[in-house]
Tab-separated table of C-alpha atoms in Angstrom:
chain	number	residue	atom	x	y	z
B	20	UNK	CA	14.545	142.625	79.342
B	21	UNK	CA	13.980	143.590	75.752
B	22	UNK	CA	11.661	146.800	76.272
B	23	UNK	CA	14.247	147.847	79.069
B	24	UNK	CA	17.390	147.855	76.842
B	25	UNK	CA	15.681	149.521	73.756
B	26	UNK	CA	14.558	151.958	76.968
B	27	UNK	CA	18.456	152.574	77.611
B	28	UNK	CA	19.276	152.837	74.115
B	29	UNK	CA	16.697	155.649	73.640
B	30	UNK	CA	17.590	157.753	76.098
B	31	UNK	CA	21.366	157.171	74.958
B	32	UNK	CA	20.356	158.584	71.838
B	33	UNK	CA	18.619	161.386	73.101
B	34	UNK	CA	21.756	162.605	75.106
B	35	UNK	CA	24.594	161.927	72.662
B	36	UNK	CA	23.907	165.216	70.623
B	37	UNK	CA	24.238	167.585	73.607
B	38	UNK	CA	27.049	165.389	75.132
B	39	UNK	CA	29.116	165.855	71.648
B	40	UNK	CA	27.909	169.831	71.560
B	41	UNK	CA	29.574	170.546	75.261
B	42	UNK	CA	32.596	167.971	74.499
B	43	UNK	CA	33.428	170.205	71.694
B	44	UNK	CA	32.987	173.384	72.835
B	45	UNK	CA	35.359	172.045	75.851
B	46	UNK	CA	37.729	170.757	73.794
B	47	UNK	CA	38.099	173.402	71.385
B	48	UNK	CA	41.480	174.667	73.409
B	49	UNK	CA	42.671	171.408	73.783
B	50	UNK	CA	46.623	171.427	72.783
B	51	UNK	CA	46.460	168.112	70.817
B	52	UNK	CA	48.045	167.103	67.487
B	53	UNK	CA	45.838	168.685	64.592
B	54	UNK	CA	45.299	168.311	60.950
B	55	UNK	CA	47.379	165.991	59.101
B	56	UNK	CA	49.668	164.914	62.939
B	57	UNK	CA	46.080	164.004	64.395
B	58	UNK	CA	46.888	159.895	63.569
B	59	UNK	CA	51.049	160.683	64.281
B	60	UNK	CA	51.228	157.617	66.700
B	61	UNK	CA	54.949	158.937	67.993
B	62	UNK	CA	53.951	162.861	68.936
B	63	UNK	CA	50.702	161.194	71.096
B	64	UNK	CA	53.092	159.348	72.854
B	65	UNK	CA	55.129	162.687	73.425
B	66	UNK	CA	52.064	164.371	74.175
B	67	UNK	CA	50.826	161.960	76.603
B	68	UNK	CA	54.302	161.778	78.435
B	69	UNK	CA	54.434	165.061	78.638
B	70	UNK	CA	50.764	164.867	80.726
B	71	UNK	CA	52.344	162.177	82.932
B	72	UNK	CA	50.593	159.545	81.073
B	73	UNK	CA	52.964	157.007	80.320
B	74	UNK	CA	50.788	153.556	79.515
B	75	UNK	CA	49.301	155.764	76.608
B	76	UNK	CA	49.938	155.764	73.191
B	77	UNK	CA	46.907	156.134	71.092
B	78	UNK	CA	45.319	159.109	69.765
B	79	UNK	CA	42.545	160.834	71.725
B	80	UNK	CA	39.344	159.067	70.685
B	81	UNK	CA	36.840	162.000	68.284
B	82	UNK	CA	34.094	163.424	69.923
B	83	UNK	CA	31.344	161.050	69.304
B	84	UNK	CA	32.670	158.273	70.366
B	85	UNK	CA	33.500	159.722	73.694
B	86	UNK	CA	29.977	160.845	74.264
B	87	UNK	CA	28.705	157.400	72.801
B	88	UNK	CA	31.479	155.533	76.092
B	89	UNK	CA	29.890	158.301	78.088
B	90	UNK	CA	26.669	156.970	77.989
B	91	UNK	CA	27.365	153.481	77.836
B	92	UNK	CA	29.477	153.662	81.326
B	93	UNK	CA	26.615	155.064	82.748
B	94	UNK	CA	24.888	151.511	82.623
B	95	UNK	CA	23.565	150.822	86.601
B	96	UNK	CA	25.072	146.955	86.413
B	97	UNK	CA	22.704	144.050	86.995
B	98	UNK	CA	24.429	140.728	87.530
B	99	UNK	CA	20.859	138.830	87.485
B	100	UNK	CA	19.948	140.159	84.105
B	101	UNK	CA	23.387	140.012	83.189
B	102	UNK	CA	23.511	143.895	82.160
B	103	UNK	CA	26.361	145.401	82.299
B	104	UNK	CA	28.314	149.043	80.941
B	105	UNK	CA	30.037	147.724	77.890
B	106	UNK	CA	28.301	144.749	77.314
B	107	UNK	CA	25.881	145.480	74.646
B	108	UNK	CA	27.765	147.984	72.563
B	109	UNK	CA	27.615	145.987	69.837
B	110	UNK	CA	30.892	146.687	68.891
B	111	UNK	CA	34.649	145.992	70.074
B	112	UNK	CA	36.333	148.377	72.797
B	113	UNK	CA	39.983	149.518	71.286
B	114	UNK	CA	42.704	150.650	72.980
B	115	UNK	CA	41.730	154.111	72.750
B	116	UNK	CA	38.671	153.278	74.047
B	117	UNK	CA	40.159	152.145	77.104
B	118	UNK	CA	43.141	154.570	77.809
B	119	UNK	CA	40.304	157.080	77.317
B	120	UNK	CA	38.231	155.611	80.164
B	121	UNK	CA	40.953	155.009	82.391
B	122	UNK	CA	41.985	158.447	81.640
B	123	UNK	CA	38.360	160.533	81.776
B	124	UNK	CA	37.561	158.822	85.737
B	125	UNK	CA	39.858	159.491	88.260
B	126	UNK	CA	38.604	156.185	90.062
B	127	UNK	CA	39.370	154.812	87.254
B	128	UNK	CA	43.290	154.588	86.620
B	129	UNK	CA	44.188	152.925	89.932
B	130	UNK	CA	48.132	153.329	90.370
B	131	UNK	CA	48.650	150.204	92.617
B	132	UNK	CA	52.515	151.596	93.874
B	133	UNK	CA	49.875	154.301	96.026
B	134	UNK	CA	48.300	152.417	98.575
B	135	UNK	CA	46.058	155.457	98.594
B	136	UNK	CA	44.473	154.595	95.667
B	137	UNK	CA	43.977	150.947	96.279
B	138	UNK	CA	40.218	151.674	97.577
B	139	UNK	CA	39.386	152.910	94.080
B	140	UNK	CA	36.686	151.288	92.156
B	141	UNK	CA	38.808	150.389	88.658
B	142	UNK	CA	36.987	149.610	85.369
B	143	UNK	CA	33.916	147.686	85.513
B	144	UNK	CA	34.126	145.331	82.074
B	145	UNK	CA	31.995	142.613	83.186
B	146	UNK	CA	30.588	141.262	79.215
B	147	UNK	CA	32.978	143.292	77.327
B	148	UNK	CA	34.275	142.405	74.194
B	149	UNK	CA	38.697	143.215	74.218
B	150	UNK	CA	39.341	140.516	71.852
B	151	UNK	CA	42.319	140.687	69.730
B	152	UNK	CA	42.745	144.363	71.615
B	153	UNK	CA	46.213	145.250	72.286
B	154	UNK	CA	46.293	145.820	76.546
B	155	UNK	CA	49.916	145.761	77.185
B	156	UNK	CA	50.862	148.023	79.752
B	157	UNK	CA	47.428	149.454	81.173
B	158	UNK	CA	46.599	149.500	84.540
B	159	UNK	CA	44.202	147.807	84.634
B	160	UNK	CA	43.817	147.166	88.549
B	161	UNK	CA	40.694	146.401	90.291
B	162	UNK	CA	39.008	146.149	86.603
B	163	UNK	CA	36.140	144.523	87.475
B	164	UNK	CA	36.324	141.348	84.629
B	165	UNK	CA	33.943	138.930	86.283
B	166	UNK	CA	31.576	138.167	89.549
B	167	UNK	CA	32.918	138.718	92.435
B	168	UNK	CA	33.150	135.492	94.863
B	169	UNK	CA	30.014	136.283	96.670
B	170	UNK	CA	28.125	136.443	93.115
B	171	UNK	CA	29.930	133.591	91.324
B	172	UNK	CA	28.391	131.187	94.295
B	173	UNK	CA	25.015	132.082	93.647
B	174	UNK	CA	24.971	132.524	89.859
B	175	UNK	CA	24.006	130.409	87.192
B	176	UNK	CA	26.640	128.951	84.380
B	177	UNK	CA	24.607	131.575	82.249
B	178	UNK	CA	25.104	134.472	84.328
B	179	UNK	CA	28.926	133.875	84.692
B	180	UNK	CA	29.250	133.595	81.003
B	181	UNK	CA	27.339	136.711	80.819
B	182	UNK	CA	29.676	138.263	83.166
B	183	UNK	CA	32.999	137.291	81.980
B	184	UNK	CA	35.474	139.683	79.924
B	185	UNK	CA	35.920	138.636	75.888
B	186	UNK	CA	39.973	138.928	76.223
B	187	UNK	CA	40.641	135.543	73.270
B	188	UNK	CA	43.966	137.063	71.727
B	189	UNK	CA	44.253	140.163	73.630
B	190	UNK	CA	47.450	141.112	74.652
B	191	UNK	CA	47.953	141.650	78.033
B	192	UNK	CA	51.542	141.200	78.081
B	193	UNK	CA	53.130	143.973	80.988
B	194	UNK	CA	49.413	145.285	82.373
B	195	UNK	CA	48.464	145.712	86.381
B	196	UNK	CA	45.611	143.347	87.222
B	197	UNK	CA	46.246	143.525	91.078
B	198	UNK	CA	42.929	143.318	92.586
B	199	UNK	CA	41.411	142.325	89.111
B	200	UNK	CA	38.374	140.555	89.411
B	201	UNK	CA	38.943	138.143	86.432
B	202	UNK	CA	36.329	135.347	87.409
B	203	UNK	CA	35.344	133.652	84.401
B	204	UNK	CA	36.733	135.789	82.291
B	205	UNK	CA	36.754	134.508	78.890
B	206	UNK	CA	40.513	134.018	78.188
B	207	UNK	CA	41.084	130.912	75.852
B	208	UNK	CA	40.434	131.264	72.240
B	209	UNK	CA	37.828	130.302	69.712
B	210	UNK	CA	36.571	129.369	66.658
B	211	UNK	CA	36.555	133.437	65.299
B	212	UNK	CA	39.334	134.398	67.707
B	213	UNK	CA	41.390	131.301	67.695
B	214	UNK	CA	44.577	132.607	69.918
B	215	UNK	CA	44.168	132.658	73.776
B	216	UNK	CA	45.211	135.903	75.971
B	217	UNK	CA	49.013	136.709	76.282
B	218	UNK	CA	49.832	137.474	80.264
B	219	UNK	CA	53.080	137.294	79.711
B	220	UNK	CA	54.847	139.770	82.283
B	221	UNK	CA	51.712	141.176	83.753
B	222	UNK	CA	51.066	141.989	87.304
B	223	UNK	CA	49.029	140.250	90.274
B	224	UNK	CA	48.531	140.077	93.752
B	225	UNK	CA	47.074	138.563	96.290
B	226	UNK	CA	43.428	140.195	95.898
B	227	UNK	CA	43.559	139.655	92.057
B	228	UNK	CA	40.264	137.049	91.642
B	229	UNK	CA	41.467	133.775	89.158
B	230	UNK	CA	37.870	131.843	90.186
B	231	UNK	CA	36.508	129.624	87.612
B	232	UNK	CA	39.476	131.297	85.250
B	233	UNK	CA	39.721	129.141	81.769
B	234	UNK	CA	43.144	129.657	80.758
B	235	UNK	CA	42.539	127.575	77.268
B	236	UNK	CA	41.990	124.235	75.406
B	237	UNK	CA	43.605	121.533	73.329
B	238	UNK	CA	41.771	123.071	70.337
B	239	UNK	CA	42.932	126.292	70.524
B	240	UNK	CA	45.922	126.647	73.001
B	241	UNK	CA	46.774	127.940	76.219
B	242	UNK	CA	47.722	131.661	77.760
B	243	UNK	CA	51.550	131.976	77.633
B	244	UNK	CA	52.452	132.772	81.297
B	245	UNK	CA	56.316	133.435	81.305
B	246	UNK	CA	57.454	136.057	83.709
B	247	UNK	CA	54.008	136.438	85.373
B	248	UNK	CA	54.350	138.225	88.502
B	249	UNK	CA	51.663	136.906	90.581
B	250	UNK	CA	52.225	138.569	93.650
B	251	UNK	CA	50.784	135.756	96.118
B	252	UNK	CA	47.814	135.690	93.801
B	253	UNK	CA	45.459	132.216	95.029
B	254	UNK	CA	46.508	130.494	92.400
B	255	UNK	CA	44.971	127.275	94.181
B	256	UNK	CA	41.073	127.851	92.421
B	257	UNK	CA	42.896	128.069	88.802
B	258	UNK	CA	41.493	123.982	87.530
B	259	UNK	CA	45.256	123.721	86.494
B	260	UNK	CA	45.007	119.482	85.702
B	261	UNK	CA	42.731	121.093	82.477
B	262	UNK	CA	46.112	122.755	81.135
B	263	UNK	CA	48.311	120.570	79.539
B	264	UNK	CA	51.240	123.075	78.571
B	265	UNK	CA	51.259	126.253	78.803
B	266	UNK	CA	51.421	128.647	75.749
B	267	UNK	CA	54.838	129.174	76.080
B	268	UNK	CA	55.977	126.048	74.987
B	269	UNK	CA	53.251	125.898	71.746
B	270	UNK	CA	55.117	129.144	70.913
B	271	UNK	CA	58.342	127.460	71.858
B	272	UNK	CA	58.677	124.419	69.376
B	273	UNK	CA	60.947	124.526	66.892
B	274	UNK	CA	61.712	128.270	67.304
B	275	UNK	CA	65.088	129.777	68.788
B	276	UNK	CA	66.743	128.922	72.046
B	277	UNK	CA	65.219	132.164	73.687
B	278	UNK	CA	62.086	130.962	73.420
B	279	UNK	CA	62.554	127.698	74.384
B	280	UNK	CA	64.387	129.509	77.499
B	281	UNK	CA	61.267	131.628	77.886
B	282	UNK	CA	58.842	128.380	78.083
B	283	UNK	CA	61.456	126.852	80.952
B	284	UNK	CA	61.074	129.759	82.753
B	285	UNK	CA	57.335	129.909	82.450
B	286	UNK	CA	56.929	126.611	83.660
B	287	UNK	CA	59.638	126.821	86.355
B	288	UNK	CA	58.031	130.103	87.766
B	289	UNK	CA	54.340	128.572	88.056
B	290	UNK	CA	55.616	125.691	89.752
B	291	UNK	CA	57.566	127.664	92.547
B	292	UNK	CA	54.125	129.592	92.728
B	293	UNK	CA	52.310	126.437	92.934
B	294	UNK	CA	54.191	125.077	95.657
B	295	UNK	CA	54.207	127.914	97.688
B	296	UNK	CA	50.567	127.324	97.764
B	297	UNK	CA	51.011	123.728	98.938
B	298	UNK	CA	49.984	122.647	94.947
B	299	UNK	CA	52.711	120.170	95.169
B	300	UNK	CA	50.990	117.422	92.546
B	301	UNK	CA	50.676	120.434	89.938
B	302	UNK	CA	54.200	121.716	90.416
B	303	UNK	CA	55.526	118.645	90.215
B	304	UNK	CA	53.598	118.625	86.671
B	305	UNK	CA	54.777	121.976	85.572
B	306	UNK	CA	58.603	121.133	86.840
B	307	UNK	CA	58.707	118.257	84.275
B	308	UNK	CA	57.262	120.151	81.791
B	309	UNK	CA	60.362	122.717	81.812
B	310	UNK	CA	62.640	119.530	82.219
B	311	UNK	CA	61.001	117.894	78.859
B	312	UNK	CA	61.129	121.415	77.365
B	313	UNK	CA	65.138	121.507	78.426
B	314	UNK	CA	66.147	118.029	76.543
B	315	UNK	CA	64.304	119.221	73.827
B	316	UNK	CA	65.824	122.291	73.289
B	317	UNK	CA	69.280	120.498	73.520
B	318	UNK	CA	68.455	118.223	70.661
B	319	UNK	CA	66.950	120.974	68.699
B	320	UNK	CA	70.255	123.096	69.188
B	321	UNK	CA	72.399	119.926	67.916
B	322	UNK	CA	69.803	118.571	64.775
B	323	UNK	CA	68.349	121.851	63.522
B	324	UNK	CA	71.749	123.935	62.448
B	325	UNK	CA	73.017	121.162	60.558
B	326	UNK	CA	69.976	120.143	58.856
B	327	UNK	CA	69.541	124.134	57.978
B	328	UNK	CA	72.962	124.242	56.795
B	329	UNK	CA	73.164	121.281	54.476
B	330	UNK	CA	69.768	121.344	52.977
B	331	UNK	CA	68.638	124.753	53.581
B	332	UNK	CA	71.302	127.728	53.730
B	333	UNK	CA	74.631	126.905	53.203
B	334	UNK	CA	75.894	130.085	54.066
B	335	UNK	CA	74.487	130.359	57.636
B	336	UNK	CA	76.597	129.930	60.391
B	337	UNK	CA	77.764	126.473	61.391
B	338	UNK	CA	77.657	124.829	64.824
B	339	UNK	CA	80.407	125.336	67.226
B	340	UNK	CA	82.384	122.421	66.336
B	341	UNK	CA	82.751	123.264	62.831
B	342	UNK	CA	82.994	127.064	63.246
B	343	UNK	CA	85.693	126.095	65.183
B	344	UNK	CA	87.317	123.947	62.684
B	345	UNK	CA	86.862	127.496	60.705
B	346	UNK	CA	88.323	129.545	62.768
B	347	UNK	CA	91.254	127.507	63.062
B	348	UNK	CA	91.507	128.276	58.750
B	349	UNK	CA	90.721	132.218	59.114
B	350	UNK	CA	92.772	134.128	57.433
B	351	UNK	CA	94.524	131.034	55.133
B	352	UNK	CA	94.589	130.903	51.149
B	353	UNK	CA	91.849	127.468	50.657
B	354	UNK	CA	91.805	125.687	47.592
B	355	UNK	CA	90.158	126.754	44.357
B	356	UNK	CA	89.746	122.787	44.123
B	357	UNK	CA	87.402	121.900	47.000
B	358	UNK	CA	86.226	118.580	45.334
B	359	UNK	CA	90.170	117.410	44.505
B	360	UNK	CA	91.013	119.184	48.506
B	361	UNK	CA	88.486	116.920	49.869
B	362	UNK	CA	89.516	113.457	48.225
B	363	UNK	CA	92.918	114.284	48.923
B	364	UNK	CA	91.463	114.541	53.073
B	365	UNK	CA	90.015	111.126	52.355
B	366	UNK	CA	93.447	109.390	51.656
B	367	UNK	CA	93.467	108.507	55.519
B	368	UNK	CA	90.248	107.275	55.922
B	369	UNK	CA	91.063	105.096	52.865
B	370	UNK	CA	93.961	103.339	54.494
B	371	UNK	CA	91.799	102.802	57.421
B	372	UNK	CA	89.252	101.101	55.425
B	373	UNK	CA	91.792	98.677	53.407
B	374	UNK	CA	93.334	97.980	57.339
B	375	UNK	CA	89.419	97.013	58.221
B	376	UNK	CA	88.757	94.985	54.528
B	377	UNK	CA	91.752	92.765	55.719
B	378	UNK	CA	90.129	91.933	59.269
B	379	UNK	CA	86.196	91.894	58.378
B	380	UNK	CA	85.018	92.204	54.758
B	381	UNK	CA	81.567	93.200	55.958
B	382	UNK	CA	82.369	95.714	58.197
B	383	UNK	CA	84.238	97.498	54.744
B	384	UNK	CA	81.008	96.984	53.238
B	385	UNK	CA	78.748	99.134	56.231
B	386	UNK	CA	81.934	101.873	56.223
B	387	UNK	CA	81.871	102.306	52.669
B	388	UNK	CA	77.787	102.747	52.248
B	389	UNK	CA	78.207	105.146	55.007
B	390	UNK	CA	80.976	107.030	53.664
B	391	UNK	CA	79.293	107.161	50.119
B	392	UNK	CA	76.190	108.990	52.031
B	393	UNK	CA	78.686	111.630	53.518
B	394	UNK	CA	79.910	112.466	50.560
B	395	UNK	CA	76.849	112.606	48.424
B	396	UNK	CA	75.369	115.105	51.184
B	397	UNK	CA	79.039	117.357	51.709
B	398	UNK	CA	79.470	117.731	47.769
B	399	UNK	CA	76.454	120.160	46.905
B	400	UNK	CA	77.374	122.210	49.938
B	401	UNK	CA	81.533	122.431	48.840
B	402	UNK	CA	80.080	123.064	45.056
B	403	UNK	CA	78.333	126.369	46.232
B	404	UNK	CA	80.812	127.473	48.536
B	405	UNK	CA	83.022	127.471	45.463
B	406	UNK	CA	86.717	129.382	46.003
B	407	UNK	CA	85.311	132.386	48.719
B	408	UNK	CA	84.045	130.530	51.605
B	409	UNK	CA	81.690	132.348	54.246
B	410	UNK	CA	84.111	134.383	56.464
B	411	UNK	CA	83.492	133.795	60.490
B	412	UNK	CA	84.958	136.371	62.880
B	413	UNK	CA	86.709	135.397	65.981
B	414	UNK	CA	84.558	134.569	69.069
């Protein structure tokens, strides 16, 4: 296996200077951005709309790395010697990289709304390394990410590790995997790559390939799946009792309500998947996972904006109830006195309490601890509000 890849490698090298002497002298016409506008992120993604290109937005890739993916695509795959196109490049793929490939082989860049085009062979990158790579929006269907089923059977564990796509931390948020072959494609992160995939919004259907799919750990996480569109994808050979929540609701704790909404959804989705499939035991799981996430979120929403408010910033907006209360005193002249304004409010609660100290002596006792408390925490808040009070608008 050794003498065979140094074989490849030497005849790479041999080829790469001619390759970058015709891509030049082809190119020379070209009507890209020049000079200083060659790295202008916004006038390649004018350029490449104006080519019909509209998942692009990188600049074109220089000559000699074009001749160098030339090559290496080249590769004849070998699943037994687990040799594949990208595989041993050495290096990562970027973005540019692979808008450049999709771009450069017209069966390629399969456009899955043509039905005409579904017989196309995709991108074959079995063993390549997309970590961390930034995917969203690519299509990326039929991209061959794994065995097929026929192979996986046969194949060793080595041979499917071999096989499977690096994608740890890639986002792949909004890209067309229908018909991806994805089997054992490394999604879940690691110890150098520590954050899973991100699928959020991307495509499937019901040729995509999940097989032997890892979709993370404990350790590391798991892929964040909200507004997935999987398309009658088989969603039944996904090893879903490994997946404990879904990345969505790691993401979601302690964050704002839209992405606690976004980790409800998540979960709620997958389960209606699920038990389309007749997965009724694992969309039962998922469907209490969004209802945990829901009571959560409500006692979030009611703890976290006071506690911010009184020990954190006292001049962010208040919950309803008080803003409210607020609203009510919009417009009016307040005191310049807040401390002598609130004893003054206290005068009622006062009579109360003497009412109580009559009836039960230690039930004055518990009211008067807790009222000391109350105002202990409300005095360094009415101190820094001071005589010009954070003005609300009306709702």
């Amino acid at each position: 296996m050794g003498d065979h890849t140094q074989e490849m490698l030497t005849t790479r090298t041999n080829n790469i200077a001619d390759v970058v002497q015709e891509d030049r002298s082809i190119n020379l016409h070209q009507p890209w951005p020049q000079g200083s506008f060659a790295n202008d992120c916004d006038l390649w993604r004018d350029y490449w709309r104006s080519r019909n290109q509209l998942w692009r937005t990188e600049p074109e890739i220089d000559v000699e790395r074009r001749a160098i993916l030339n090559q290496y695509q080249t590769t004849i795959a070998d699943s037994e010697r687990g040799c594949y196109p990208f595989k041993d490049m050495g290096s990562k793929l970027s973005r540019a990289d692979v808008e450049w490939l999709l771009a450069s082989r017209v069966d390629a860049n399969v456009d899955w709304s043509d039905v005409h085009q579904w017989e196309n062979s995709g991108l074959d990158l079995r063993g390549a390394d997309l970590r961390q790579v930034r995917l969203s929006g690519l299509p990326l269907a039929h991209m061959r990410g794994g065995l097929i089923a026929d192979e996986w059977v046969l194949a060793t564990d080595h041979q499917r590790d071999m096989a499977g796509v690096h994608l740890a931390g890639a986002d792949l948020r909004g890209a067309h995997l229908e018909g991806a072959d994805l089997c054992g494609a490394h999604l879940e992160g690691n110890e150098e790559f520590p954050d899973p995939a991100d699928l959020r919004m991307s495509f499937f259907d019901s040729s995509t390939i999940l097989e032997g799919i890892t979709l993370g750990d404990e350790t590391y996480g798991f892929v964040p799946l909200a507004d997935v569109n999987w398309g009658k994808a088989n969603l039944t050979k996904v090893d879903w009792s490994q997946i404990h929540r879904l990345g969505d609701e790691y993401a979601a704790q302690w964050k704002l309500p839209i992405e606690y909404q976004a980790a409800m959804r998540a979960n709620r989705q997958l389960a209606t998947a699920l038990q389309a499939q007749g997965s009724n035991e694992d969309a039962v799981f998922f469907a209490y996972r969004a209802h945990v996430i829901k009571r959560f979120m409500r006692l979030q929403q009611a703890i976290l904006p006071v506690a911010l408010r009184m020990f954190v910033r006292e001049r962010m907006p208040l919950p309803k109830v008080l803003l409210r209360l607020e609203e009510r005193r919009y417009g009016q002249r307040l005191s310049r006195h807040p401390l002598k304004s609130a004893f003054v409010k206290l005068v009622p609660l006062l009579l109360v309490l003497t009412v109580i100290a009559l009836i039960n002596s230690l039930v004055l006792v518990l009211m008067l601890g807790l009222c000391m408390v109350a105002i202990l925490a409300i005095l360094p808040i009415l101190r820094k509000r001071g005589p010009q009070p954070p003005q609300y608008k009306h709702l």
